[in-house]
PDB file of C-alpha atoms in Angstrom:
ATOM      1  CA  GLN S1402      -2.547  -5.549   7.459  1.00  0.00           C
ATOM      2  CA  VAL S1403      -0.271  -6.370   4.570  1.00  0.00           C
ATOM      3  CA  GLN S1404       3.454  -6.010   5.099  1.00  0.00           C
ATOM      4  CA  LEU S1405       6.398  -6.797   2.861  1.00  0.00           C
ATOM      5  CA  VAL S1406       9.739  -6.758   4.625  1.00  0.00           C
ATOM      6  CA  GLU S1407      13.045  -6.864   2.774  1.00  0.00           C
ATOM      7  CA  SER S1408      16.229  -8.064   4.400  1.00  0.00           C
ATOM      8  CA  GLY S1409      19.697  -9.224   3.445  1.00  0.00           C
ATOM      9  CA  GLY S1410      21.190  -5.977   2.250  1.00  0.00           C
ATOM     10  CA  GLY S1411      24.577  -4.737   3.331  1.00  0.00           C
ATOM     11  CA  LEU S1412      28.071  -3.795   2.251  1.00  0.00           C
ATOM     12  CA  VAL S1413      29.851  -6.147  -0.132  1.00  0.00           C
ATOM     13  CA  GLN S1414      32.988  -5.930  -2.240  1.00  0.00           C
ATOM     14  CA  PRO S1415      32.791  -5.926  -6.036  1.00  0.00           C
ATOM     15  CA  GLY S1416      32.412  -9.483  -7.291  1.00  0.00           C
ATOM     16  CA  GLY S1417      30.674 -10.562  -4.103  1.00  0.00           C
ATOM     17  CA  SER S1418      27.190 -11.916  -3.502  1.00  0.00           C
ATOM     18  CA  LEU S1419      24.137 -11.116  -1.434  1.00  0.00           C
ATOM     19  CA  ARG S1420      20.735 -12.736  -1.117  1.00  0.00           C
ATOM     20  CA  LEU S1421      17.812 -10.446  -0.491  1.00  0.00           C
ATOM     21  CA  SER S1422      14.625 -11.764   1.050  1.00  0.00           C
ATOM     22  CA  CYS S1423      11.109 -10.395   0.805  1.00  0.00           C
ATOM     23  CA  ALA S1424       8.931 -11.825   3.538  1.00  0.00           C
ATOM     24  CA  ALA S1425       5.216 -11.169   3.619  1.00  0.00           C
ATOM     25  CA  SER S1426       2.507 -11.044   6.235  1.00  0.00           C
ATOM     26  CA  GLY S1427      -1.182 -10.495   5.659  1.00  0.00           C
ATOM     27  CA  VAL S1428      -0.919 -11.678   2.065  1.00  0.00           C
ATOM     28  CA  THR S1429      -0.046 -14.928   0.290  1.00  0.00           C
ATOM     29  CA  LEU S1430       2.771 -14.088  -2.083  1.00  0.00           C
ATOM     30  CA  SER S1431       2.110 -17.078  -4.343  1.00  0.00           C
ATOM     31  CA  ASN S1432      -1.108 -15.323  -5.411  1.00  0.00           C
ATOM     32  CA  TYR S1433       0.837 -12.308  -6.628  1.00  0.00           C
ATOM     33  CA  GLY S1434       3.462 -11.421  -9.125  1.00  0.00           C
ATOM     34  CA  ILE S1435       6.489 -10.104  -7.261  1.00  0.00           C
ATOM     35  CA  GLY S1436       8.961  -7.545  -8.472  1.00  0.00           C
ATOM     36  CA  TRP S1437      12.295  -6.317  -7.215  1.00  0.00           C
ATOM     37  CA  PHE S1438      13.121  -2.685  -7.889  1.00  0.00           C
ATOM     38  CA  ARG S1439      16.036  -0.486  -6.940  1.00  0.00           C
ATOM     39  CA  GLN S1440      16.745   3.188  -6.569  1.00  0.00           C
ATOM     40  CA  ALA S1441      20.224   4.628  -6.587  1.00  0.00           C
ATOM     41  CA  PRO S1442      20.922   8.124  -5.234  1.00  0.00           C
ATOM     42  CA  GLY S1443      19.753  10.766  -7.671  1.00  0.00           C
ATOM     43  CA  LYS S1444      18.162   8.228 -10.009  1.00  0.00           C
ATOM     44  CA  GLU S1445      14.675   6.995 -10.779  1.00  0.00           C
ATOM     45  CA  ARG S1446      13.526   3.729  -9.274  1.00  0.00           C
ATOM     46  CA  GLU S1447      13.968   0.951 -11.826  1.00  0.00           C
ATOM     47  CA  GLY S1448      12.826  -2.620 -12.251  1.00  0.00           C
ATOM     48  CA  VAL S1449      15.410  -5.320 -11.596  1.00  0.00           C
ATOM     49  CA  SER S1450      13.551  -8.615 -11.759  1.00  0.00           C
ATOM     50  CA  CYS S1451      10.097 -10.103 -11.429  1.00  0.00           C
ATOM     51  CA  ILE S1452       8.440 -13.466 -11.003  1.00  0.00           C
ATOM     52  CA  SER S1453       4.886 -14.216 -12.004  1.00  0.00           C
ATOM     53  CA  ARG S1454       2.296 -15.864  -9.819  1.00  0.00           C
ATOM     54  CA  GLY S1455       1.467 -19.443 -10.586  1.00  0.00           C
ATOM     55  CA  ALA S1456       4.047 -20.924 -12.941  1.00  0.00           C
ATOM     56  CA  GLY S1457       6.627 -18.443 -11.765  1.00  0.00           C
ATOM     57  CA  SER S1458       8.059 -17.206 -15.028  1.00  0.00           C
ATOM     58  CA  THR S1459      10.868 -14.746 -14.476  1.00  0.00           C
ATOM     59  CA  SER S1460      12.211 -11.610 -16.129  1.00  0.00           C
ATOM     60  CA  TYR S1461      15.356  -9.587 -15.596  1.00  0.00           C
ATOM     61  CA  ALA S1462      16.633  -6.176 -16.527  1.00  0.00           C
ATOM     62  CA  ASP S1463      19.468  -6.380 -19.046  1.00  0.00           C
ATOM     63  CA  SER S1464      21.863  -4.891 -16.504  1.00  0.00           C
ATOM     64  CA  VAL S1465      21.461  -7.858 -14.130  1.00  0.00           C
ATOM     65  CA  LYS S1466      20.844 -10.793 -16.471  1.00  0.00           C
ATOM     66  CA  ALA S1467      23.043 -13.800 -15.732  1.00  0.00           C
ATOM     67  CA  ARG S1468      24.039 -12.271 -12.378  1.00  0.00           C
ATOM     68  CA  PHE S1469      20.764 -12.088 -10.427  1.00  0.00           C
ATOM     69  CA  THR S1470      18.241 -14.854  -9.804  1.00  0.00           C
ATOM     70  CA  ILE S1471      14.725 -14.424  -8.446  1.00  0.00           C
ATOM     71  CA  SER S1472      12.940 -17.312  -6.746  1.00  0.00           C
ATOM     72  CA  ARG S1473      10.049 -18.127  -4.450  1.00  0.00           C
ATOM     73  CA  ASP S1474       9.588 -20.297  -1.388  1.00  0.00           C
ATOM     74  CA  ASN S1475       5.827 -20.543  -1.084  1.00  0.00           C
ATOM     75  CA  ALA S1476       6.035 -22.498   2.175  1.00  0.00           C
ATOM     76  CA  LYS S1477       7.884 -19.573   3.747  1.00  0.00           C
ATOM     77  CA  ASN S1478       5.796 -16.947   1.932  1.00  0.00           C
ATOM     78  CA  THR S1479       9.062 -15.390   0.824  1.00  0.00           C
ATOM     79  CA  VAL S1480      10.661 -14.289  -2.438  1.00  0.00           C
ATOM     80  CA  TYR S1481      14.413 -14.088  -2.860  1.00  0.00           C
ATOM     81  CA  LEU S1482      16.810 -12.195  -5.061  1.00  0.00           C
ATOM     82  CA  GLN S1483      20.193 -13.866  -5.310  1.00  0.00           C
ATOM     83  CA  MET S1484      22.735 -11.310  -6.482  1.00  0.00           C
ATOM     84  CA  ASP S1485      26.115 -12.531  -7.700  1.00  0.00           C
ATOM     85  CA  SER S1486      29.076 -10.800  -9.331  1.00  0.00           C
ATOM     86  CA  LEU S1487      27.985  -7.543  -7.797  1.00  0.00           C
ATOM     87  CA  LYS S1488      29.240  -4.293  -9.267  1.00  0.00           C
ATOM     88  CA  PRO S1489      29.490  -0.801  -7.772  1.00  0.00           C
ATOM     89  CA  GLU S1490      26.664   0.279 -10.074  1.00  0.00           C
ATOM     90  CA  ASP S1491      24.370  -2.185  -8.289  1.00  0.00           C
ATOM     91  CA  THR S1492      24.517   0.076  -5.224  1.00  0.00           C
ATOM     92  CA  ALA S1493      20.959   1.149  -4.406  1.00  0.00           C
ATOM     93  CA  VAL S1494      18.030   0.688  -2.087  1.00  0.00           C
ATOM     94  CA  TYR S1495      16.248  -2.469  -3.160  1.00  0.00           C
ATOM     95  CA  TYR S1496      12.489  -2.827  -2.832  1.00  0.00           C
ATOM     96  CA  CYS S1497      10.152  -5.749  -3.312  1.00  0.00           C
ATOM     97  CA  ALA S1498       6.566  -5.251  -4.392  1.00  0.00           C
ATOM     98  CA  ALA S1499       3.490  -7.349  -5.103  1.00  0.00           C
ATOM     99  CA  ARG S1500       1.038  -7.019  -7.994  1.00  0.00           C
ATOM    100  CA  SER S1501      -2.159  -8.916  -8.746  1.00  0.00           C
ATOM    101  CA  GLY S1502      -2.097  -8.520 -12.530  1.00  0.00           C
ATOM    102  CA  ASN S1503       0.440  -8.402 -15.313  1.00  0.00           C
ATOM    103  CA  GLY S1504       3.103  -5.787 -15.861  1.00  0.00           C
ATOM    104  CA  CYS S1505       6.500  -6.972 -14.668  1.00  0.00           C
ATOM    105  CA  PHE S1506       8.328  -3.642 -14.488  1.00  0.00           C
ATOM    106  CA  LEU S1507       5.304  -1.350 -14.498  1.00  0.00           C
ATOM    107  CA  GLN S1508       5.423   0.201 -11.054  1.00  0.00           C
ATOM    108  CA  PRO S1509       1.836   1.561 -10.982  1.00  0.00           C
ATOM    109  CA  TYR S1510       0.581  -2.030 -11.269  1.00  0.00           C
ATOM    110  CA  TYR S1511       2.081  -2.895  -7.880  1.00  0.00           C
ATOM    111  CA  THR S1512      -0.204  -2.689  -4.875  1.00  0.00           C
ATOM    112  CA  TYR S1513       2.102  -3.494  -1.973  1.00  0.00           C
ATOM    113  CA  TRP S1514       5.653  -2.271  -1.379  1.00  0.00           C
ATOM    114  CA  GLY S1515       8.303  -2.983   1.200  1.00  0.00           C
ATOM    115  CA  GLN S1516      10.380  -0.338   2.950  1.00  0.00           C
ATOM    116  CA  GLY S1517      13.600  -1.222   1.132  1.00  0.00           C
ATOM    117  CA  THR S1518      17.019  -2.562   2.040  1.00  0.00           C
ATOM    118  CA  GLN S1519      20.316  -0.869   1.267  1.00  0.00           C
ATOM    119  CA  VAL S1520      22.871  -2.639  -0.904  1.00  0.00           C
ATOM    120  CA  THR S1521      26.301  -1.053  -1.166  1.00  0.00           C
ATOM    121  CA  VAL S1522      28.978  -2.505  -3.428  1.00  0.00           C
ATOM    122  CA  SER S1523      32.344  -0.970  -2.692  1.00  0.00           C
ATOM    123  CA  SER S1524      35.940  -1.914  -2.020  1.00  0.00           C
TER     124      SER S1524
END
């Protein structure tokens, strides 16, 4: 059974940092492209960042460029999202997902999804 489990969310003040983790069981994440998505209340779920399988090229939404960093630790079968300089508009439930083909921010291309972790940025 494949499971993706996000962790690391929480409440942080504006300008603060959080590191989200996406740990997998039943699947080897290095064989998949991994995406981070988020959904704020009343809004559509949107792509935040993705990392390809293999060489691990990365992409970011314009709203998070230069603030968020996606990375992999293949030995731990885990993907991370380092979030710095957080803003109130980053508040959302964050999801990781795994895809076997291309399509960084194309949600239908993703086969496996985690349950999400809440990130709240507020003073």
